[in-house]
Amino acid sequence: MPYLTKEKVADIFTEFGGNAANTGSIEGQIALLTERINSISKHLQQNKHDFSTHRGLMKLVGQRKRLLTYLSKHNLNGYRALIEKLGIRK
């Protein structure tokens, strides 16, 4: 059973990217990565010895970090609004 259905992905891009077809928006990509990271984190809490999934999680976190750095350099107000909305910085 996939954890991200087409409808859920469309909802994420509609909420953060403007519309469902705007899959290239940085905000939408970051929101989608955050959703995947949260799902994998829950999986790893139950399966502590799943090291290959842990490596994939670290790759996703690094990718999200690079996108957040890009967004902060090009649109600081959008960056601040996005991290507040997603709750990824404390």
XYZ file of C-alpha atoms in Angstrom:
90
model
C 0.000 0.000 0.000
C 1.621 3.269 -1.063
C 1.761 5.936 1.578
C 1.465 8.748 -0.984
C -1.459 8.368 -3.339
C -1.933 10.515 -6.419
C -4.695 12.419 -4.654
C -2.494 13.154 -1.643
C 0.354 14.380 -3.853
C -2.098 16.571 -5.780
C -3.400 17.993 -2.486
C 0.133 18.808 -1.315
C 0.999 20.591 -4.555
C -2.342 22.407 -4.555
C -1.774 23.668 -1.034
C 1.874 24.638 -1.353
C 2.526 25.014 -5.087
C -0.593 26.867 -6.174
C -2.201 24.113 -8.254
C -1.820 20.368 -8.720
C -0.001 20.736 -12.052
C 2.730 22.954 -10.569
C 4.945 20.064 -9.491
C 8.129 22.055 -10.078
C 7.515 24.620 -7.366
C 10.170 24.608 -4.661
C 7.565 24.972 -1.905
C 5.605 21.982 -3.185
C 8.718 19.837 -3.501
C 9.785 20.683 0.052
C 6.302 19.886 1.362
C 6.300 16.547 -0.474
C 9.740 15.658 0.880
C 8.587 16.578 4.376
C 5.606 14.256 4.037
C 7.877 11.421 2.867
C 10.369 12.097 5.675
C 7.626 11.991 8.299
C 6.291 8.707 6.914
C 9.723 7.069 6.819
C 10.520 8.334 10.324
C 7.418 6.579 11.655
C 8.502 3.397 9.878
C 11.979 3.588 11.400
C 10.614 4.044 14.909
C 9.046 0.588 14.597
C 11.887 -1.000 12.587
C 15.100 0.193 14.220
C 17.385 -2.178 12.278
C 16.205 -1.154 8.798
C 19.484 0.476 7.831
C 18.841 0.800 4.101
C 15.703 2.823 4.791
C 17.709 4.949 7.228
C 20.167 5.749 4.440
C 17.286 6.719 2.142
C 15.906 8.954 4.882
C 19.239 10.728 5.219
C 19.316 11.318 1.457
C 15.820 12.841 1.574
C 16.763 15.081 4.497
C 19.830 16.299 2.595
C 17.784 16.991 -0.515
C 15.221 18.945 1.508
C 18.030 20.905 3.156
C 19.454 21.886 -0.233
C 16.024 23.008 -1.464
C 15.458 25.010 1.730
C 18.840 26.708 1.308
C 17.937 27.633 -2.275
C 14.568 28.993 -1.183
C 16.085 31.033 1.652
C 18.544 32.665 -0.762
C 15.935 33.518 -3.394
C 12.748 34.159 -1.400
C 13.346 34.752 2.298
C 9.725 35.633 3.117
C 8.468 32.521 1.332
C 11.059 30.437 3.187
C 9.939 31.755 6.563
C 6.267 31.200 5.741
C 6.928 27.652 4.541
C 8.920 26.525 7.558
C 6.264 28.001 9.826
C 3.497 26.213 7.933
C 5.329 22.861 7.857
C 6.743 23.171 11.362
C 10.175 21.847 10.406
C 12.337 24.320 12.310
C 12.144 24.911 16.011
